[in-house]
mmCIF file of C-alpha atoms in Angstrom:
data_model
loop_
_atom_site.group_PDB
_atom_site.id
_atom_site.type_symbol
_atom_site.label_atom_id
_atom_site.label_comp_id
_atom_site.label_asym_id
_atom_site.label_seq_id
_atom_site.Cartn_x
_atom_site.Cartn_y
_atom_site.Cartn_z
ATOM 1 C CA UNK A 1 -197.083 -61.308 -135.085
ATOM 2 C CA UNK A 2 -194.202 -60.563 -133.019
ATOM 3 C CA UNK A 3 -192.340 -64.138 -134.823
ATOM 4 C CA UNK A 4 -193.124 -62.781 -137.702
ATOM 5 C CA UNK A 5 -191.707 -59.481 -137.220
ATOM 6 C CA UNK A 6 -188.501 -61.372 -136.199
ATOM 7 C CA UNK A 7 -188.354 -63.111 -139.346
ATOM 8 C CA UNK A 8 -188.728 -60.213 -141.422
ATOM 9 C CA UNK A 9 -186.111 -57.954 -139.441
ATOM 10 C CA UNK A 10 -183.527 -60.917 -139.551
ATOM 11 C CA UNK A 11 -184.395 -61.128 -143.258
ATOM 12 C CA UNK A 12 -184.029 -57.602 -143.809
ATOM 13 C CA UNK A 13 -180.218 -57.517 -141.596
ATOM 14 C CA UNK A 14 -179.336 -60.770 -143.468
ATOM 15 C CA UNK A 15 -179.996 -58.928 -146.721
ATOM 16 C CA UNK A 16 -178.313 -56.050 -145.088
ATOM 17 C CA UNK A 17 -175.403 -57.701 -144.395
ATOM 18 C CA UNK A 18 -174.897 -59.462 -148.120
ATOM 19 C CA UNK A 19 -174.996 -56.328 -150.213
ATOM 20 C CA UNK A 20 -173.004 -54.805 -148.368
ATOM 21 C CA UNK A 21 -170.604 -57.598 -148.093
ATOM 22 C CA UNK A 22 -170.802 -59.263 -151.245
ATOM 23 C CA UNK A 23 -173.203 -57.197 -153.694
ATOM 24 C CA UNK A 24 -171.667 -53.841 -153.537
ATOM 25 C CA UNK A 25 -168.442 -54.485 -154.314
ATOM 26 C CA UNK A 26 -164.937 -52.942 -154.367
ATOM 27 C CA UNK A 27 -164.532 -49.528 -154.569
ATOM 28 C CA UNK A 28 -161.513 -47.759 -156.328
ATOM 29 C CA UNK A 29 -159.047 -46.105 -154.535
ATOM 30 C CA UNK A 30 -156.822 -44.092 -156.956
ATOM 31 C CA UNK A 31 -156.259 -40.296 -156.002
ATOM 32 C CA UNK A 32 -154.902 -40.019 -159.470
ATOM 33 C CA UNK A 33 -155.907 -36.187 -160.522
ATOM 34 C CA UNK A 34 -156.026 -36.001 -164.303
ATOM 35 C CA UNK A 35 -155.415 -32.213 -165.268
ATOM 36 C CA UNK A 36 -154.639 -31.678 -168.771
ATOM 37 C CA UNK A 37 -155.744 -35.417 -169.676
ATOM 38 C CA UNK A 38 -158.405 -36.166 -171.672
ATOM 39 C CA UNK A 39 -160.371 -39.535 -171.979
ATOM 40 C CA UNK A 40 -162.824 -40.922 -174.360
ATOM 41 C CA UNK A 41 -166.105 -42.602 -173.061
ATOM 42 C CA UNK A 42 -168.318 -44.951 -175.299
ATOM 43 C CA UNK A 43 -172.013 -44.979 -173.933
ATOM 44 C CA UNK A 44 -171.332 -42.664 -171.896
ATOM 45 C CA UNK A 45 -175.085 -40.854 -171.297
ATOM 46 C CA UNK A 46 -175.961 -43.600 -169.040
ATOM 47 C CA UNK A 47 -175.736 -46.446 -166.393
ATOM 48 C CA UNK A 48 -171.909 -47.182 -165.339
ATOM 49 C CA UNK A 49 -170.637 -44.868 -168.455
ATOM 50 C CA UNK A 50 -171.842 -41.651 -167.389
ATOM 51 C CA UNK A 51 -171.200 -42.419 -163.801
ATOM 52 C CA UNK A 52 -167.779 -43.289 -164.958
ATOM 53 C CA UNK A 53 -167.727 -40.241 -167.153
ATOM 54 C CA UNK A 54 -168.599 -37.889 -163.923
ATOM 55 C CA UNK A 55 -165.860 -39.301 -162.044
ATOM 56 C CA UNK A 56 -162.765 -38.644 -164.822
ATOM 57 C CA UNK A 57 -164.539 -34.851 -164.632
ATOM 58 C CA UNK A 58 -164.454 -34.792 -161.185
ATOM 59 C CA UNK A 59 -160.739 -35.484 -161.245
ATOM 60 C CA UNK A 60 -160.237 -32.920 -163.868
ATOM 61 C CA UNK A 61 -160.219 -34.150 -167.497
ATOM 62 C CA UNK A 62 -161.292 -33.352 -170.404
ATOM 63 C CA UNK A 63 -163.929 -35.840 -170.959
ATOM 64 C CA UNK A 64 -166.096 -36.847 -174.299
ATOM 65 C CA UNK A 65 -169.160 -38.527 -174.735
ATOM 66 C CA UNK A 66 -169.277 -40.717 -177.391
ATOM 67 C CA UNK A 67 -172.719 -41.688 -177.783
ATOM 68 C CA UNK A 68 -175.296 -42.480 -180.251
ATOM 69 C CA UNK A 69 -178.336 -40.495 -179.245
ATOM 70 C CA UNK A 70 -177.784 -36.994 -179.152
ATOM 71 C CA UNK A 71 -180.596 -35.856 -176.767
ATOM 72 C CA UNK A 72 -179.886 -37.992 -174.075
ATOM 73 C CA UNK A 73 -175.611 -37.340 -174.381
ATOM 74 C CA UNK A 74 -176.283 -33.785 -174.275
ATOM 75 C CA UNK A 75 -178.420 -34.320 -171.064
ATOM 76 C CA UNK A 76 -175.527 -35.850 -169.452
ATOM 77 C CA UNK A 77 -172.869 -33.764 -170.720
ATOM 78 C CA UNK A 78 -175.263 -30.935 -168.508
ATOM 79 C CA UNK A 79 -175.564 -33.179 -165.285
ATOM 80 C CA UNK A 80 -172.112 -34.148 -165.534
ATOM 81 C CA UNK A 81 -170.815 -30.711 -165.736
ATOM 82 C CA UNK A 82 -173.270 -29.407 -163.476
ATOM 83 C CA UNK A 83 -172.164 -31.916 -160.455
ATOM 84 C CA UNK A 84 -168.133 -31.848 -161.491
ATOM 85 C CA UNK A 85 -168.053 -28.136 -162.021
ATOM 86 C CA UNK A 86 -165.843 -28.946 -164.490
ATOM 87 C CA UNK A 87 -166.902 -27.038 -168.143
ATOM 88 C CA UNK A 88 -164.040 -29.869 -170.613
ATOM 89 C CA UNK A 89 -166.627 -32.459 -171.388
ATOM 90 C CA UNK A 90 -168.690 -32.454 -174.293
ATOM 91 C CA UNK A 91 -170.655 -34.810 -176.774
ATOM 92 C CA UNK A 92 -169.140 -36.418 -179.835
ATOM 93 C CA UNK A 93 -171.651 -38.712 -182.304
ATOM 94 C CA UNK A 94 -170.976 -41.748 -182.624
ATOM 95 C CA UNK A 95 -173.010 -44.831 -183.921
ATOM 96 C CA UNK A 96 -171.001 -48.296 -182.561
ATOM 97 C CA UNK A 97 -173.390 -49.956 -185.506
ATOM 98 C CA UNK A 98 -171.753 -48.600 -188.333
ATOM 99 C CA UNK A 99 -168.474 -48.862 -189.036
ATOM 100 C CA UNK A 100 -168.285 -45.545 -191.237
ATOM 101 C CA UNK A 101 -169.511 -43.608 -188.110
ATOM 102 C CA UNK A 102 -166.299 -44.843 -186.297
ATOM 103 C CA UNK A 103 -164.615 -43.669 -188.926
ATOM 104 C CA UNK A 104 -166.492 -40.195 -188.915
ATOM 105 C CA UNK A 105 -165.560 -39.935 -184.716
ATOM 106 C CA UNK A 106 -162.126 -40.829 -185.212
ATOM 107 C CA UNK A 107 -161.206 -38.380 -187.960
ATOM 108 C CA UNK A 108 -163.232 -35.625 -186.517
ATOM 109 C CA UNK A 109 -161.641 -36.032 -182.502
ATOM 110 C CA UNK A 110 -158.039 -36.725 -184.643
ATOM 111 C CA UNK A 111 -158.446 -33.100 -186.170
ATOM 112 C CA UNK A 112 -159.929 -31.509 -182.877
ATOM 113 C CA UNK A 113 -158.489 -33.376 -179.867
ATOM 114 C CA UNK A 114 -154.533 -32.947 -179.609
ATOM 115 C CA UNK A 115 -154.002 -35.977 -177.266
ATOM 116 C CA UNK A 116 -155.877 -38.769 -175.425
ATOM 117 C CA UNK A 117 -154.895 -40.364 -172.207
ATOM 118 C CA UNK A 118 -157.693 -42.712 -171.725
ATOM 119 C CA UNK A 119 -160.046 -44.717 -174.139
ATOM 120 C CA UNK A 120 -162.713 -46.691 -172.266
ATOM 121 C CA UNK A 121 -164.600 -48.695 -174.540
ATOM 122 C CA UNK A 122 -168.352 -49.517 -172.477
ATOM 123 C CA UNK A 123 -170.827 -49.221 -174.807
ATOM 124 C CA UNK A 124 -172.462 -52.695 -174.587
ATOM 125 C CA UNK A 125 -176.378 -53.811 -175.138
ATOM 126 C CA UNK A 126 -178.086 -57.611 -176.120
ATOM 127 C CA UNK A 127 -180.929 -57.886 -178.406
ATOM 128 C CA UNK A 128 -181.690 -58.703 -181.459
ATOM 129 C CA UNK A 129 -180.927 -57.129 -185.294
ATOM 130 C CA UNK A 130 -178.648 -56.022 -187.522
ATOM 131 C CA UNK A 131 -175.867 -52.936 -187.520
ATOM 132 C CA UNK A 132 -175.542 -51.231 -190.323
ATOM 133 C CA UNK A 133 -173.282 -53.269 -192.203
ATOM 134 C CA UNK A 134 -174.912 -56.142 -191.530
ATOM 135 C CA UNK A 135 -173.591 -58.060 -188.796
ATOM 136 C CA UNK A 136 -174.892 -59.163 -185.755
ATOM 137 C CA UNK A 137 -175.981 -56.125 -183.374
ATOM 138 C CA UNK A 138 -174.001 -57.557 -180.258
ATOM 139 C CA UNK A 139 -171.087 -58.672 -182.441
ATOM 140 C CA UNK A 140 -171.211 -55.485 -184.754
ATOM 141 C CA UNK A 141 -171.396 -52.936 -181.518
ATOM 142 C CA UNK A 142 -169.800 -54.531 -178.239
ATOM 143 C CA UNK A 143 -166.984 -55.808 -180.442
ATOM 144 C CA UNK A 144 -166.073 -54.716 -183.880
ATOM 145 C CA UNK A 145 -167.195 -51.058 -183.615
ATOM 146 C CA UNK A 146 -165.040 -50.924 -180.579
ATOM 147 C CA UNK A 147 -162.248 -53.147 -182.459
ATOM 148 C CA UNK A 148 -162.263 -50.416 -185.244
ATOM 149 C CA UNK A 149 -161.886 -47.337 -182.665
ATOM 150 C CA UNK A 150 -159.304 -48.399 -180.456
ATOM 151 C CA UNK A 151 -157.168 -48.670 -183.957
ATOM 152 C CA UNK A 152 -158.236 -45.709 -185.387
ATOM 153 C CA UNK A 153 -157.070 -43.829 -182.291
ATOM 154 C CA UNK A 154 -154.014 -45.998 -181.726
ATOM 155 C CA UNK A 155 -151.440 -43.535 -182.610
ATOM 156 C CA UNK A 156 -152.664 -40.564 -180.638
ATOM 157 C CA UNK A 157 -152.974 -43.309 -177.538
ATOM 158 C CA UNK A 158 -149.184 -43.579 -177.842
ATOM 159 C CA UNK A 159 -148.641 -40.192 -178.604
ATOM 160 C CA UNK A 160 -149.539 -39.042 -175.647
ATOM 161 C CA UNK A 161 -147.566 -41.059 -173.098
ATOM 162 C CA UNK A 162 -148.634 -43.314 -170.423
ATOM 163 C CA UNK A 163 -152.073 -44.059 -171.680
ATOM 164 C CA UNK A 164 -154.468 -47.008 -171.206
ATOM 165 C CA UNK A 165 -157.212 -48.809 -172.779
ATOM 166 C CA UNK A 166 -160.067 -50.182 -170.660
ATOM 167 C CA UNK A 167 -162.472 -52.802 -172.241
ATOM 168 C CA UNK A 168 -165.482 -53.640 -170.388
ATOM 169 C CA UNK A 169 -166.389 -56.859 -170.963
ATOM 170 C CA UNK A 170 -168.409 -59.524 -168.339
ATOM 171 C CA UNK A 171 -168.343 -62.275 -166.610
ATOM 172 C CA UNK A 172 -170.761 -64.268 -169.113
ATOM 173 C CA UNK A 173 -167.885 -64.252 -171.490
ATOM 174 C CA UNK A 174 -167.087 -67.485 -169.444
ATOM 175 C CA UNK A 175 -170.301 -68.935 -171.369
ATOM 176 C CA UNK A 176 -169.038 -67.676 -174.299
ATOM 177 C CA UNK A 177 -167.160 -68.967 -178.006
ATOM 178 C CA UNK A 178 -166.196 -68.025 -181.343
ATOM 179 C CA UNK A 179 -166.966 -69.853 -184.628
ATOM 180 C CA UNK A 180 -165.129 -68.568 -187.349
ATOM 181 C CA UNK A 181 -167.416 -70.303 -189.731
ATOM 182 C CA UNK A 182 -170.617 -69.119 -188.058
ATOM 183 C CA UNK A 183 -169.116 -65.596 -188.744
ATOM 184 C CA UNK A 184 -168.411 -66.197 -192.103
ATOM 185 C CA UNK A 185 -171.544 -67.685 -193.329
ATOM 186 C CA UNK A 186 -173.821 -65.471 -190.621
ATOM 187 C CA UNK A 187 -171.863 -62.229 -190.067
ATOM 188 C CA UNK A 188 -173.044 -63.230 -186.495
ATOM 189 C CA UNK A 189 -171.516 -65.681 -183.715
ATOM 190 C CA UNK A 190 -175.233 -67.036 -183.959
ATOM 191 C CA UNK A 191 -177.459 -69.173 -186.197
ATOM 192 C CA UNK A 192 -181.011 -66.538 -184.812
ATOM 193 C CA UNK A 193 -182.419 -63.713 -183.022
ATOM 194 C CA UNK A 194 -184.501 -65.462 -180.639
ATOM 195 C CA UNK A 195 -184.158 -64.442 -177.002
ATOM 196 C CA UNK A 196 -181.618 -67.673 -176.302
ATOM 197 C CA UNK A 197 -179.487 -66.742 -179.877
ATOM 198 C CA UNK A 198 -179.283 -63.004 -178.386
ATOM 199 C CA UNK A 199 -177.940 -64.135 -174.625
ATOM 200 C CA UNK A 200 -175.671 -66.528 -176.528
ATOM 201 C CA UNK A 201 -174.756 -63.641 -179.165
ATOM 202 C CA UNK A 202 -173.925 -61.127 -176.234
ATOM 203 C CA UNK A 203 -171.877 -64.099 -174.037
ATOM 204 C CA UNK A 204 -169.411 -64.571 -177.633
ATOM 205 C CA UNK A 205 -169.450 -60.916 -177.761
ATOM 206 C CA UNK A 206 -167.750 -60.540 -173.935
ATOM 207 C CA UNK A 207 -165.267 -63.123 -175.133
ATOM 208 C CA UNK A 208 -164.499 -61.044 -177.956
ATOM 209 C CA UNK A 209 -163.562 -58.213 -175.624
ATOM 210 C CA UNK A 210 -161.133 -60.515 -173.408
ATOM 211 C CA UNK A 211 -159.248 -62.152 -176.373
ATOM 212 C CA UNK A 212 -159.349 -58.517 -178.065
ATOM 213 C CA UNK A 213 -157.683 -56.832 -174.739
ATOM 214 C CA UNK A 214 -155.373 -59.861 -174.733
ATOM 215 C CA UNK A 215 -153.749 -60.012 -178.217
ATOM 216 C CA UNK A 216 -153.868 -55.798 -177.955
ATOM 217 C CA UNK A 217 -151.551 -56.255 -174.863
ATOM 218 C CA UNK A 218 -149.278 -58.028 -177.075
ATOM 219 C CA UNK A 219 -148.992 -55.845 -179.689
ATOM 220 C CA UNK A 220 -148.645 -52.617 -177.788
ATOM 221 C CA UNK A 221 -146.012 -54.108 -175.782
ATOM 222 C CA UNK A 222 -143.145 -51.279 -175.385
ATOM 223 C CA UNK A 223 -145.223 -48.686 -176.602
ATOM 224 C CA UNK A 224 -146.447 -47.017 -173.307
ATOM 225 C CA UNK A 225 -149.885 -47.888 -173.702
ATOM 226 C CA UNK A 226 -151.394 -50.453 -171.275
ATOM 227 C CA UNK A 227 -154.997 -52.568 -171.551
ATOM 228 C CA UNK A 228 -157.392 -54.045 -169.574
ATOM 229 C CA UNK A 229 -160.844 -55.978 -169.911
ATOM 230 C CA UNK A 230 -163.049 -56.409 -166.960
ATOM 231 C CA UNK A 231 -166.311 -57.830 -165.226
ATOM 232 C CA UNK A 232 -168.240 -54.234 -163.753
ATOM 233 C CA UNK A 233 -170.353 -56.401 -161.817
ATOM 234 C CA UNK A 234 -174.291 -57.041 -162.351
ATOM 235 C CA UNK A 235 -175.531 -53.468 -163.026
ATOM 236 C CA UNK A 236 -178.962 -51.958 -162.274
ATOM 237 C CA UNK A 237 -179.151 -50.160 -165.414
ATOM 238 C CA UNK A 238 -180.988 -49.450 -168.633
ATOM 239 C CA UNK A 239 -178.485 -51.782 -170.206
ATOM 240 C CA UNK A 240 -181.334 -54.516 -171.248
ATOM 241 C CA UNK A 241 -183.143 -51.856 -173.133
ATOM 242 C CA UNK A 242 -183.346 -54.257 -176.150
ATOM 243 C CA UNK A 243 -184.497 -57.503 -174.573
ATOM 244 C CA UNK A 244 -188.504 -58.129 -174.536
ATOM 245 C CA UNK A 245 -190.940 -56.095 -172.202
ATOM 246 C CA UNK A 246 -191.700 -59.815 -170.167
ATOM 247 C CA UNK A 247 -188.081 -60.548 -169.442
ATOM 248 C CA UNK A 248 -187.096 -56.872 -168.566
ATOM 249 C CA UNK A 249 -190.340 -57.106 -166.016
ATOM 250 C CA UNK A 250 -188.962 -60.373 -165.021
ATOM 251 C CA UNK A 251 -185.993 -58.970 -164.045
ATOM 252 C CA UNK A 252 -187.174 -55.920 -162.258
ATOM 253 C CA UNK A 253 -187.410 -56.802 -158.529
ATOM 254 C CA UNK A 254 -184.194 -59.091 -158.754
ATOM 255 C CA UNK A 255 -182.390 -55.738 -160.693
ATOM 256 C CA UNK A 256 -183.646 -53.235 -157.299
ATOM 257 C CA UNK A 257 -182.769 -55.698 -154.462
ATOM 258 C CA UNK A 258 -179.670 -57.266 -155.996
ATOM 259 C CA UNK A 259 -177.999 -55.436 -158.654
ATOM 260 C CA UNK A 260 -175.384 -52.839 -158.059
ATOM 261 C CA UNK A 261 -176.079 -49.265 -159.140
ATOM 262 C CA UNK A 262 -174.236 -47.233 -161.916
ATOM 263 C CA UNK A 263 -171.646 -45.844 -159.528
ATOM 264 C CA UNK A 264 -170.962 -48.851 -157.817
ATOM 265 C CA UNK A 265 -170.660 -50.555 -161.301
ATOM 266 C CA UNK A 266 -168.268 -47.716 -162.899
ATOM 267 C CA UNK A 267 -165.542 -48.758 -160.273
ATOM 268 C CA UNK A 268 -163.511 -51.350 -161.749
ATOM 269 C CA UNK A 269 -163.610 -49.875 -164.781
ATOM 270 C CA UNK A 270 -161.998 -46.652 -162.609
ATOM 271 C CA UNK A 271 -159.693 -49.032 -161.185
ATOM 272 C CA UNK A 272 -158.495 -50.392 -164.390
ATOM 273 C CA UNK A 273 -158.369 -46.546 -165.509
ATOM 274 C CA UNK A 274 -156.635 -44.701 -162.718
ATOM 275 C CA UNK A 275 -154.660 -47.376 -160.428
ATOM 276 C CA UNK A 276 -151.075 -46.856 -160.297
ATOM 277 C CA UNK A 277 -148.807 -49.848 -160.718
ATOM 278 C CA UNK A 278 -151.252 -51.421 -163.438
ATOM 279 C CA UNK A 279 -148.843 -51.667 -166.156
ATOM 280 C CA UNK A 280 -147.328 -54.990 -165.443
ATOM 281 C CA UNK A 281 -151.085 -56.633 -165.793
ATOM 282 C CA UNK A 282 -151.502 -55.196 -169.229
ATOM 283 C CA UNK A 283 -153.978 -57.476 -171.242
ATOM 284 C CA UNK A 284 -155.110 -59.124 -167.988
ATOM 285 C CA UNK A 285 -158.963 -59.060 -166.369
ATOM 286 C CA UNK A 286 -160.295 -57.519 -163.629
ATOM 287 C CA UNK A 287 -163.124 -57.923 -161.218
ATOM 288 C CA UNK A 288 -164.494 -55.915 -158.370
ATOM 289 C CA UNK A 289 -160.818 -53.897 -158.873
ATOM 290 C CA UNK A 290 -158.800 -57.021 -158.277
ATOM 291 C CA UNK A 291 -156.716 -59.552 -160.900
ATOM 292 C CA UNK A 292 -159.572 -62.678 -161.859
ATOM 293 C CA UNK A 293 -159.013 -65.233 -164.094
ATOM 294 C CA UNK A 294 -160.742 -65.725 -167.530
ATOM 295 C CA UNK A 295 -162.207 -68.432 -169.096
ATOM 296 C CA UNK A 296 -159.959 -71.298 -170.800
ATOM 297 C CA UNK A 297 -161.172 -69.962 -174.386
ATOM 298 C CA UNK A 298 -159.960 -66.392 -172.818
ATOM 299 C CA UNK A 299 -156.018 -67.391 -172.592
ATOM 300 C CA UNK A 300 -156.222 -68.850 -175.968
ATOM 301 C CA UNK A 301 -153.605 -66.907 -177.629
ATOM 302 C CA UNK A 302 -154.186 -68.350 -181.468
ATOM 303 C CA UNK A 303 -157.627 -67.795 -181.086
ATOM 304 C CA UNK A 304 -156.856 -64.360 -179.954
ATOM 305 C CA UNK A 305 -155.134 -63.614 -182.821
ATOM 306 C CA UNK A 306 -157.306 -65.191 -185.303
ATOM 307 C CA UNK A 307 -159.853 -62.862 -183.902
ATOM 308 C CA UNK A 308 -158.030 -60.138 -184.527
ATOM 309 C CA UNK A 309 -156.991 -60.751 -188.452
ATOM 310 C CA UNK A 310 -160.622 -61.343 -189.079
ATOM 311 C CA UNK A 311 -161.503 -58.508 -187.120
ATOM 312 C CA UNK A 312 -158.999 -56.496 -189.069
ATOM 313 C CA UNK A 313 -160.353 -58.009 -192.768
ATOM 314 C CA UNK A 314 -163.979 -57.753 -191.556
ATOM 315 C CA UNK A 315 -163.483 -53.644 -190.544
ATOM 316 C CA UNK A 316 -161.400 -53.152 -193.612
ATOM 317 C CA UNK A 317 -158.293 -52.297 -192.063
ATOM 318 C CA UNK A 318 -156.218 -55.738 -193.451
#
């Protein structure tokens, strides 16, 4: 008994000793106060958004919501200013699977919302279907809805100064590709919707965010608006909300003992946010709030910009 007891304490302090070392990652480290800023957070009622969310209150801005359901973003808008103290954040609609909703947020925050200092794009999910306008639902929402938005609000970005874009996009984007012709005859980066198609689907769609964040960089060069994509870790979160009940069970005891939680997730994307001196690294990818290298398909600057004319043509902006 007494061996075994052994075991399990020096299994317990070995465990100990990893999340803490190499599970919980980085934390960011800005003091940056942001009084009289405001920023814009997509799926933002939950997991690393709201927790991100909470934190830009804390420091003082004016924060929206931009969320699809309107219970659950009006929930958090409560909690959030409940635990901040801080009455500027609110709920705005908006559906990442249609394309006219984006539209609909952008011209109603245009006629309300006199500036905006930050625009964090982390609305993400994987599973199967179809947005609105027909494209893939990983394609449609973690990319081209947030493709759309960023341009749509472009112009009060630079408006208002020093501002910054933060894509969140993941390490799986390493696994991932983009095949123009797939896209074309598909209006999908996959052939299916089986489980496989929808991991594959989701990987293309975190390379989309890279080359995105990379060929923005470029084009907002000089303009006083920076970029950044990033990796927020592996989150314990409702994120898988659209995969199957077996593989969401599956997943369940490596999510609790391995997984970081929504705070602990929200901080690179805080670091990309807040950190002074970031502007020189505009367009470049972050992980556990340091510099990281992307894939080889992720410095491809034609492909980058191919993405974004189709992206353009595809959201009828082109």
């Amino acid at each position: 008994m007494s061996a075994l007891l052994t075991i399990l304490a020096g299994a317990l302090a070995a465990y100990v000793l990893i999340y803490y070392t190499v599970i919980s990652g980085s934390r960011c480290r800005s003091k940056a106060t942001l009084k009289g800023k405001t920023a814009v957070v997509t799926g933002s009622n939950t997991g690393i958004g709201k927790a991100a969310a909470l934190d830009l209150a804390k420091r003082g801005a004016r924060v929206i919501l931009a969320c699809r359901n309107q219970e659950k973003a009006e929930a958090a808008v409560y909690d959030i200013r409940r635990e901040s103290g801080n009455t500027a954040v609110l709920f705005m609609h908006l559906d990442l699977a249609s394309l006219q909703s984006v539209r609909t947020f952008a011209e109603t925050f245009l006629k309300t919302e006199p500036r905006l200092d930050l625009l964090i794009n982390n609305a993400g999910l994987i599973g199967p279907g179809r947005t609105e306008d027909g494209f893939g639902m990983a394609f449609g929402v973690n990319h081209l809805g947030h493709f759309l938005l960023t341009l749509l609000l472009l112009d009060r970005l630079k408006a208002s100064g020093q501002s910054r874009i933060v894509n969140v996009s993941a390490l799986l984007h390493r696994l991932g590709s983009v095949d123009f012709s797939t896209l074309n005859t598909h209006k999908d980066l996959v052939t299916g919707q089986s489980s496989w198609h929808c991991f594959k689907a989701y990987c293309h769609s975190k390379l989309c965010n890279v080359l995105f964040t990379r060929e923005l960089a470029n084009r907002l060069e000089g303009t006083g608006v920076t970029c950044y994509s990033l990796h927020p870790g592996v989150i314990d979160t409702d994120f898988g909300r659209n995969m199957s009940r077996w593989l969401r069970l599956l997943m369940l005891p490596f999510s609790k003992l391995f997984f970081l939680d929504a705070e602990g997730g929200a901080q690179t994307t805080l670091h990309c946010a807040l950190q002074e001196g970031l502007e020189p690294l505009s367009g470049r990818y972050f992980s556990s709030c340091g510099l990281q290298e992307v894939s080889a398909a992720g410095r491809d600057d034609a492909l980058a910009r191919k993405l974004w004319e189709v992206s353009e043509r595809l959201c009828g902006m082109s």
